[in-house]
Amino acid sequence: MAMLRNITIGQYVPGDSWIHRLDPRTKILATMALIALLFLVQSFPGYGFAALYVLAAVYVSKLPPRYVIRGLRPLLVIIILTLTLHIFMTDGRVLWQWGFISITWEGLVRGAMMGTRLVLLVLGTSILTLTTSPIHLTDGIESLLKPGKPIGIPAHELAMMMTIALRFIPTLLEETEKIMKAQMARGADFESGNLLQRAKNLIPLLVPLFISAFRRADDLAVAMEARGYRGGEGRTKFRELQFAVRDGACLAGVTVFTVVVSVLF
Amino acid sequence: MADALIEFRNVNHIYGKGTQQEWDALIDVSVSIRPGEFVAVLGHNGSGKSTLAKHANALLLPSSGCVLVDGMDTRDEETVWDIRQRVGMVFQNPDNQLVATTVEEDVAFGPENLGVPSPEIRRRVDEALLAVDMLEYRLHSPHQLSGGQKQRVAIAGMIAMRPKCIVLDEPTAMLDPVGRQEVMQTVRRLNEEENITVLHITHYMDEAIFADRILVMESGRIALEGTPAQVFSQVDTLYKLQLDVPQMTALAHRLNKRGFSLPADTLTVDELVNQLCQ
Ligand SMILES: Nc1ncnc2c1ncn2[C@@H]1O[C@H](COP(=O)(O)OP(=O)(O)OP(=O)(O)O)[C@@H](O)[C@H]1O
Ligand SMILES: [Mg+2]
């Protein structure tokens, strides 16, 4: 039953490239700059520059390109769907027609643009998650959200939730596997039948799993309280994030690049 | 007694007070734990051991009577956090008390809550992991560890808060024999070398024979109290309280019934061997 084993959370690939060593906040901001750029530019040269930005990042990160490309796989369906919709549904100069189906020049152009936009978006965010461990990502998000606290953004609580989720996902997966084996030993069948039947067969799996998850949550809350937890107030951090010179340089470069490209194209 | 670290004074605890199902989990419990002491608490299921333990760091408050930790009343909201820093607690399920995704982060959780500055946290984390012999695992994630190792990490999480006392609520109940031994060695070493007071709740009699003092609980009361030799020599009383006695004590008891005259407070294999060979 290896099916649950090969789910890894996050896809972090340890390394010590220049990008790996950047502060997580820098990487999150640079990714957001890419997203902004992709929505601001409206022409092929603009996408060309955005592609260059992503390629440069892949190169500097020293990640094997196939790792980065693998990030596209789960979104392949959405990308193809977007592409088809745009190609067939846009009015304009007809290039090819068969019955009521037609391909237009404008459709091709828009399809290509939307496709490129999506692909670059996914590649860009993959670089972020591939070069940043979940812990650092959490720290970065918490630190970036902290200024939003006066307007009610629960930065610390969100980070705590992410940490606990990351901590318990492997534990719960292990438990699921255990319960599944126990049920299978008693003749339960999780692998055949139609969709509805299979969903029904999952009930004896989900009920004990939920009960145990609530029990764990209860225990954990008591343990956290016993260890003096009382929310984010007055709490210090074990690892403090520190902007280095390279972070400043990177952010300055990214800002200039984003502004110039989006103004010009 | 002024020199007690934790003092229970006529503590009663009623679960579900004011409802249909009131349950007296502690009845008039008075006991004091002295600094540096190793106290074991025995008692069968539902006798109130966990309830007692949770009173030691204000996770539960007495329905009447009071609990003093280092002179501070646990009912005083001002000092709750000082009390929780002084009295650490390790629970039964090793999986449900680790919070963070790596061992060192988890050990840092307590000091972070106390507001310790971060270079100092680093020092405390390394120190605490060294004390439980888990330093080499500091970057592992909790689910990669064995049960015994997880419990040692949980203990390190307490040590890093620099407590005076650690309360362990059946920390070995879900472990295999190797894990049990690891945890017990760690706890005993902390007690002997670091002079940390230990309140150890257990079902295993052979973990209690190392204690300075044993409390036996029965239906919310302390039924027996004394040194291991004093408590375990009352074999018949213990059986009546649905408790076992250490294997060697039981063996000596049975041999005595067959005409031997061995001392009733025989606890370990060595003691029994010595007495038989005399
Ligand atoms: N939250 C609760 N609400 C109501 N009753 C409770 C609650 N917790 C415990 N009790 C009851 O109080 C009594 C003492 O419980 P406690 O958990 O202290 O026993 P214990 O000696 O730790 O038992 P075990 O060996 O099973 O851990 C039990 O009869 C239990 O049913
Ligand atoms: Mg208990």
XYZ file of C-alpha atoms and ligand atoms in Angstrom:
575
model
C 0.000 0.000 0.000
C 2.441 2.563 -1.184
C -0.275 4.877 -2.391
C -0.215 7.204 0.587
C 3.500 7.020 1.150
C 4.511 8.967 -1.910
C 2.448 12.020 -1.135
C 5.018 14.502 0.055
C 3.925 17.785 1.477
C 5.456 20.705 -0.231
C 8.002 19.935 -2.861
C 11.012 21.571 -1.319
C 14.317 20.511 -2.902
C 17.141 21.328 -0.479
C 20.058 23.171 -2.010
C 22.239 26.178 -1.438
C 21.896 28.261 -4.546
C 21.683 32.028 -4.354
C 17.888 31.757 -4.511
C 17.753 29.111 -1.781
C 19.608 31.489 0.506
C 17.309 34.446 -0.087
C 14.997 35.487 2.715
C 11.590 33.799 2.207
C 9.938 37.225 2.219
C 12.094 38.299 -0.718
C 11.069 35.222 -2.648
C 7.382 35.690 -1.889
C 7.541 39.339 -2.945
C 9.475 38.489 -6.124
C 6.825 35.884 -6.976
C 4.107 38.433 -6.415
C 5.960 40.835 -8.696
C 5.902 38.163 -11.403
C 2.170 37.646 -10.944
C 1.573 41.408 -11.194
C 3.756 41.586 -14.297
C 1.839 38.768 -15.972
C -1.437 40.595 -15.448
C -0.120 43.986 -16.488
C 1.612 43.218 -19.787
C -0.563 42.756 -22.847
C 1.858 41.909 -25.629
C 4.131 39.095 -26.728
C 7.404 40.978 -26.087
C 6.121 41.591 -22.544
C 5.529 37.854 -22.044
C 8.941 37.272 -23.554
C 10.518 39.337 -20.777
C 8.427 37.573 -18.144
C 9.591 34.229 -19.571
C 13.162 35.474 -19.405
C 12.610 36.375 -15.723
C 11.371 32.846 -14.963
C 14.148 31.178 -16.958
C 16.782 33.276 -15.197
C 15.320 32.251 -11.851
C 15.399 28.553 -12.804
C 18.996 28.932 -13.924
C 20.157 30.694 -10.755
C 18.260 28.264 -8.517
C 20.242 25.337 -9.997
C 17.050 23.276 -9.896
C 16.861 20.442 -12.420
C 14.499 21.900 -15.092
C 12.368 18.762 -15.118
C 11.480 19.407 -11.447
C 10.204 22.836 -12.331
C 8.293 21.555 -15.354
C 6.741 18.789 -13.285
C 4.884 21.538 -11.419
C 2.775 22.007 -14.558
C 1.401 18.492 -14.566
C -1.484 18.908 -12.118
C -2.614 22.018 -14.009
C -2.293 20.573 -17.493
C -6.036 20.065 -17.863
C -6.814 23.637 -16.873
C -4.160 25.004 -19.226
C -5.416 22.971 -22.175
C -9.017 23.902 -21.390
C -8.175 27.617 -21.299
C -6.274 27.299 -24.526
C -9.128 25.520 -26.343
C -11.788 27.858 -25.048
C -9.901 30.893 -26.269
C -9.005 29.389 -29.631
C -12.536 28.303 -30.509
C -14.631 30.931 -28.784
C -13.101 34.194 -29.934
C -14.702 36.099 -32.818
C -12.542 37.546 -35.571
C -10.829 36.686 -38.849
C -11.729 33.063 -39.596
C -8.751 30.872 -40.496
C -10.462 27.511 -40.606
C -14.052 26.408 -40.363
C -15.886 23.103 -40.097
C -19.603 23.276 -39.474
C -20.145 25.616 -36.565
C -16.601 25.173 -35.258
C -14.172 27.850 -36.346
C -10.692 28.945 -35.491
C -9.917 32.640 -35.699
C -6.617 34.468 -35.811
C -7.575 36.519 -32.759
C -8.485 33.301 -30.972
C -5.061 31.835 -31.639
C -3.347 34.965 -30.372
C -5.423 35.204 -27.216
C -5.126 31.493 -26.557
C -1.373 31.635 -26.851
C -1.239 34.647 -24.524
C -3.455 33.109 -21.862
C -1.565 29.826 -22.128
C 1.810 31.509 -21.690
C 0.468 33.529 -18.793
C -0.731 30.436 -16.938
C 2.405 28.418 -17.647
C 4.678 31.203 -16.416
C 2.512 31.736 -13.353
C 2.743 28.088 -12.368
C 6.467 27.855 -13.113
C 7.154 30.994 -11.070
C 5.287 29.785 -7.983
C 6.889 26.336 -8.332
C 10.305 27.941 -8.065
C 9.166 29.549 -4.812
C 7.958 26.299 -3.253
C 10.858 24.271 -4.652
C 13.502 26.522 -3.126
C 11.789 27.382 0.178
C 11.098 24.895 2.962
C 7.546 24.941 4.353
C 8.857 26.287 7.661
C 10.504 29.255 6.003
C 7.499 29.833 3.808
C 5.327 29.971 6.929
C 7.733 32.363 8.649
C 7.779 34.556 5.554
C 4.000 34.682 5.242
C 3.625 35.475 8.934
C 6.144 38.275 8.769
C 4.632 39.797 5.620
C 1.111 39.670 7.040
C 2.076 41.136 10.397
C 1.557 44.782 9.357
C -2.062 43.813 8.577
C -2.737 42.995 12.220
C -4.423 46.322 13.097
C -6.950 45.707 10.319
C -7.693 42.235 11.662
C -5.416 39.918 9.682
C -4.544 37.076 12.093
C -0.947 36.632 10.934
C 0.295 34.571 13.862
C -2.781 32.372 13.978
C -2.567 31.602 10.262
C 1.096 30.671 10.586
C 0.352 28.487 13.609
C -2.395 26.722 11.661
C -0.071 26.087 8.747
C 2.600 24.707 11.067
C 0.198 22.382 12.832
C -1.239 21.205 9.518
C 2.247 20.462 8.214
C 3.101 18.684 11.444
C 0.005 16.465 11.431
C -0.455 15.614 7.767
C 2.101 12.767 7.872
C 0.664 11.504 11.166
C -2.874 11.449 9.798
C -1.752 9.807 6.547
C -0.054 7.071 8.522
C -3.193 6.634 10.541
C -5.377 6.486 7.422
C -3.177 3.740 6.094
C -3.445 1.837 9.344
C -7.238 2.071 9.438
C -7.458 1.106 5.761
C -5.378 -1.993 6.357
C -7.465 -2.918 9.370
C -10.703 -2.506 7.377
C -9.299 -4.384 4.399
C -8.320 -7.258 6.663
C -12.007 -7.422 7.545
C -13.025 -7.507 3.904
C -13.532 -3.825 3.100
C -12.866 -2.931 -0.507
C -11.612 0.527 -1.385
C -10.544 -0.069 -4.946
C -13.449 -1.396 -7.006
C -16.990 -0.358 -7.845
C -18.252 2.856 -9.353
C -17.575 6.288 -7.965
C -20.644 6.347 -5.706
C -19.888 2.916 -4.302
C -16.290 3.825 -3.655
C -17.311 7.008 -1.894
C -19.679 4.944 0.270
C -16.902 2.495 1.077
C -14.844 5.367 2.422
C -17.302 6.123 5.227
C -15.981 3.427 7.596
C -12.566 4.929 6.956
C -13.480 8.562 7.488
C -15.509 8.183 10.669
C -12.700 6.760 12.830
C -10.266 9.145 11.187
C -12.341 12.187 12.140
C -12.882 10.946 15.670
C -9.174 10.472 16.114
C -8.372 13.855 14.568
C -10.652 15.606 17.058
C -9.128 13.675 19.913
C -5.653 14.723 18.736
C -6.737 18.334 18.445
C -8.038 18.203 22.004
C -4.837 16.667 23.369
C -2.707 19.123 21.431
C -4.624 22.106 22.775
C -4.028 20.943 26.353
C -0.342 20.257 25.641
C 0.097 23.700 24.093
C -1.542 25.367 27.039
C 0.667 23.397 29.419
C 3.661 24.733 27.519
C 2.601 28.289 28.154
C 0.984 29.061 24.795
C -1.342 32.062 24.876
C -1.465 33.292 21.305
C 1.006 35.491 19.469
C 1.154 38.220 22.105
C 4.541 38.548 23.818
C 5.937 35.594 21.916
C 9.476 35.565 20.534
C 10.714 33.617 17.518
C 13.375 30.926 17.539
C 14.469 31.762 13.994
C 14.374 35.435 13.219
C 14.203 36.387 9.581
C 16.997 38.660 8.498
C 17.180 40.644 5.300
C 20.691 40.468 3.827
C 22.342 42.652 1.203
C 21.412 40.125 -1.488
C 17.738 40.479 -0.532
C 17.897 44.239 -1.008
C 19.674 43.824 -4.344
C 17.193 41.214 -5.515
C 14.130 43.249 -4.521
C 15.504 46.429 -6.121
C 16.264 44.552 -9.355
C 12.867 42.858 -9.430
C 11.018 46.128 -8.767
C 12.843 48.042 -11.502
C 12.382 45.170 -13.956
C 8.668 44.797 -13.217
C 7.940 48.519 -13.475
C 9.961 49.044 -16.663
C 8.557 45.991 -18.479
C 4.953 46.667 -17.508
C 5.196 50.341 -18.511
C 6.874 49.630 -21.847
C 4.876 46.600 -22.972
C 5.312 22.707 55.288
C 6.990 25.774 53.926
C 9.633 24.035 51.849
C 7.206 22.186 49.605
C 7.494 22.811 45.858
C 3.947 21.720 45.136
C 1.414 21.535 47.879
C -2.115 20.161 47.612
C -4.287 21.335 50.511
C -7.595 19.514 50.964
C -8.154 19.496 47.216
C -11.513 18.398 45.871
C -12.269 18.249 42.187
C -15.733 17.728 40.801
C -16.174 17.214 37.051
C -19.392 18.543 35.544
C -20.188 20.630 38.600
C -23.749 21.862 38.617
C -24.864 19.304 36.022
C -26.718 16.028 36.389
C -23.535 14.026 36.178
C -21.282 15.378 38.876
C -18.250 13.223 39.438
C -15.933 13.559 42.419
C -12.564 12.875 40.828
C -10.485 14.110 43.765
C -11.653 13.950 47.354
C -9.829 15.826 50.089
C -6.354 15.253 48.719
C -3.535 16.733 50.770
C 0.011 16.024 49.802
C 3.199 17.957 49.306
C 6.014 17.377 46.892
C 9.435 18.523 48.059
C 12.077 19.988 45.750
C 14.266 17.329 44.156
C 11.948 14.487 45.043
C 10.958 11.666 42.673
C 7.345 10.803 43.430
C 5.499 8.006 41.644
C 1.711 7.924 41.495
C -0.042 4.580 41.089
C -3.697 3.715 40.863
C -6.022 1.800 38.580
C -7.988 3.319 35.691
C -10.184 6.218 36.700
C -8.714 6.600 40.175
C -7.942 10.289 39.556
C -4.241 10.270 38.679
C -4.506 12.485 35.607
C -6.839 14.822 37.419
C -4.268 15.170 40.194
C -1.492 15.799 37.662
C -3.439 18.513 35.853
C -3.854 20.397 39.109
C -0.098 20.743 39.427
C 0.147 23.328 36.652
C -3.257 24.939 36.673
C -4.675 23.001 33.724
C -7.427 22.162 36.179
C -8.384 24.206 39.229
C -9.616 22.723 42.501
C -13.358 22.861 43.170
C -12.402 23.469 46.779
C -9.128 23.529 48.655
C -6.030 24.889 46.978
C -2.831 23.988 45.202
C 0.326 26.001 45.836
C 3.265 25.878 43.458
C 6.362 27.547 44.839
C 4.011 29.449 47.117
C 1.769 30.632 44.247
C -1.896 29.684 44.260
C -2.937 28.059 40.964
C -6.270 29.894 41.106
C -4.492 33.237 40.819
C -4.721 34.255 37.156
C -1.748 36.571 37.460
C 0.700 33.773 38.162
C -0.656 31.012 35.923
C 2.126 31.488 33.373
C 4.837 31.485 36.038
C 3.387 28.261 37.356
C 3.360 26.661 33.910
C 6.990 27.660 33.447
C 7.923 26.029 36.763
C 5.938 22.832 36.261
C 6.263 21.121 32.891
C 3.949 18.364 31.780
C 4.504 15.358 29.538
C 1.468 13.437 28.331
C 0.723 9.871 27.380
C 0.361 10.116 23.619
C 3.726 11.002 22.090
C 2.099 12.119 18.835
C -0.355 14.592 20.262
C 1.968 16.909 22.136
C 4.575 17.860 19.549
C 3.581 21.036 17.755
C 6.245 21.898 15.240
C 7.578 20.309 12.074
C 11.129 19.756 13.302
C 12.517 18.566 16.633
C 14.415 21.769 17.406
C 11.452 23.985 16.521
C 9.313 21.945 18.824
C 11.698 22.246 21.744
C 11.785 25.998 21.077
C 7.999 26.265 21.370
C 7.935 26.670 25.174
C 10.729 29.268 25.381
C 9.086 31.178 22.496
C 5.894 31.339 24.536
C 7.877 32.648 27.494
C 9.267 35.449 25.336
C 12.889 34.334 25.653
C 15.149 36.252 23.208
C 16.103 34.184 20.192
C 19.897 33.664 20.727
C 19.055 32.429 24.228
C 16.419 30.058 22.777
C 19.081 28.543 20.499
C 21.280 27.865 23.545
C 18.438 26.374 25.575
C 17.276 24.147 22.717
C 20.741 22.643 22.238
C 21.162 22.188 25.965
C 17.788 20.514 26.386
C 18.290 18.185 23.418
C 21.686 17.222 24.792
C 20.130 16.479 28.177
C 17.766 13.930 26.636
C 20.403 12.674 24.206
C 18.516 13.761 21.076
C 20.816 16.468 19.743
C 21.685 14.570 16.579
C 17.987 14.393 15.664
C 17.374 18.115 15.947
C 16.503 18.591 12.275
C 14.315 15.486 12.017
C 10.597 15.798 11.728
C 8.596 14.275 14.608
C 6.939 11.594 12.482
C 10.351 10.130 11.655
C 11.012 9.318 15.325
C 10.160 6.302 17.469
C 7.718 6.651 20.364
C 10.496 6.754 22.955
C 12.344 9.401 20.975
C 9.186 11.510 20.673
C 8.684 11.369 24.430
C 12.292 12.431 24.970
C 11.704 15.375 22.642
C 8.601 16.248 24.663
C 10.730 16.122 27.827
C 13.349 18.341 26.170
C 10.539 20.775 25.364
C 9.938 21.046 29.103
C 13.620 21.254 30.052
C 14.064 24.202 27.691
C 11.570 26.121 29.819
C 13.854 25.571 32.853
C 11.173 24.058 35.085
C 11.619 23.032 38.681
C 9.326 20.075 38.313
C 8.196 17.762 35.536
C 4.892 15.953 35.748
C 4.715 12.879 33.524
C 1.265 11.371 32.962
C 1.836 7.768 31.900
C 4.585 8.764 29.457
C 5.500 5.144 28.775
C 2.012 3.680 28.359
C 2.159 3.694 24.555
C 5.803 2.685 24.186
C 7.600 -0.578 23.544
C 10.040 -1.901 26.191
C 13.023 -0.180 24.562
C 11.190 3.154 24.434
C 10.089 2.762 28.039
C 13.626 2.195 29.157
C 14.918 5.215 27.212
C 12.334 7.463 28.793
C 12.828 6.143 32.320
C 16.602 6.505 32.107
C 16.189 10.070 30.908
C 13.761 10.957 33.678
C 15.905 9.396 36.381
C 19.005 11.146 35.105
C 17.265 14.528 35.083
C 16.122 13.901 38.629
C 19.505 12.784 39.913
C 21.839 15.059 37.969
C 19.815 18.189 37.306
C 17.879 17.888 40.554
C 14.548 18.326 38.780
C 11.553 17.284 40.833
C 9.567 14.496 39.183
C 5.941 13.503 39.582
C 5.678 10.291 37.616
C 2.296 8.705 36.963
C 2.475 5.142 35.796
C 0.824 1.781 35.505
C 4.107 -0.059 35.630
C 5.167 -1.091 39.111
C 8.780 -1.567 38.137
C 8.952 2.128 37.185
C 7.792 3.070 40.657
C 10.475 1.167 42.576
C 13.022 3.886 41.757
C 10.900 6.593 43.358
C 11.667 8.293 46.654
C 8.013 8.091 47.518
C 4.899 6.432 46.115
C 1.321 7.670 46.248
C -1.382 5.118 45.560
C -4.720 6.551 44.484
C -8.104 4.938 44.790
C -11.436 6.579 43.855
C -10.058 10.086 44.120
C -8.298 9.619 47.436
C -4.731 8.865 48.358
C -5.049 5.334 49.704
C -1.417 4.580 50.483
C 1.686 6.666 50.772
C 5.281 5.809 51.578
C 8.628 4.620 50.283
C 8.557 1.866 47.669
C 9.562 -0.667 50.318
C 6.767 0.469 52.636
C 4.127 0.487 49.921
C 5.022 -2.694 48.101
C 5.384 -4.747 51.265
C 1.599 -4.408 51.651
C 1.021 -6.925 48.906
C -2.509 -7.897 49.871
C -3.695 -4.295 50.185
C -2.316 -3.534 46.734
C -4.088 -6.525 45.242
C -7.286 -5.275 46.847
C -6.746 -1.893 45.135
C -6.518 -3.812 41.851
C -2.836 -3.085 41.510
C 0.075 -5.326 40.776
C 3.250 -5.421 42.756
C 6.727 -5.558 41.199
C 7.525 -9.026 39.856
C 10.186 -9.747 42.461
C 7.970 -8.622 45.339
C 5.212 -10.891 44.056
C 7.662 -13.763 43.765
C 8.941 -13.209 47.312
C 5.344 -13.031 48.552
C 4.517 -16.355 46.916
C 7.690 -17.971 48.183
C 6.847 -16.794 51.694
C 3.455 -18.479 51.409
C 5.354 -21.703 50.681
C 7.393 -21.426 53.833
C 10.240 -19.093 52.975
C 10.790 -16.070 55.168
C 11.952 -13.366 52.818
C 11.539 -9.668 53.667
C 8.268 -8.309 52.264
C 9.966 -5.267 50.770
C 12.050 -7.137 48.213
C 11.928 -5.054 45.013
C 14.642 -6.000 42.546
C 16.174 -9.173 41.143
C 19.481 -8.433 42.866
C 17.857 -8.050 46.265
C 15.984 -11.314 45.871
C 19.058 -13.182 44.703
C 21.062 -11.881 47.655
C 18.408 -12.890 50.120
C 17.950 -16.344 48.642
C 21.705 -16.966 48.672
C 22.190 -15.981 52.279
N -13.490 15.794 31.562
C -14.127 14.934 32.377
N -15.448 15.046 32.603
C -16.087 14.207 33.431
N -15.479 13.200 34.101
C -14.166 13.032 33.916
C -13.415 13.884 33.038
N -12.131 13.484 33.069
C -12.095 12.431 33.895
N -13.294 12.161 34.416
C -13.601 11.091 35.379
O -12.844 11.328 36.535
C -12.295 10.121 37.047
C -10.785 10.260 37.191
O -10.213 10.430 35.897
P -8.669 10.481 35.662
O -8.480 10.741 34.209
O -8.052 11.417 36.610
O -8.227 8.999 36.004
P -6.828 8.302 35.807
O -6.443 7.740 37.140
O -5.881 9.201 35.148
O -7.195 7.097 34.867
P -6.329 6.421 33.706
O -5.463 5.422 34.370
O -7.378 5.781 32.855
O -5.583 7.497 33.011
C -12.696 9.033 36.080
O -13.749 8.302 36.659
C -13.177 9.757 34.855
O -14.245 9.067 34.279
Mg -4.897 9.237 33.231
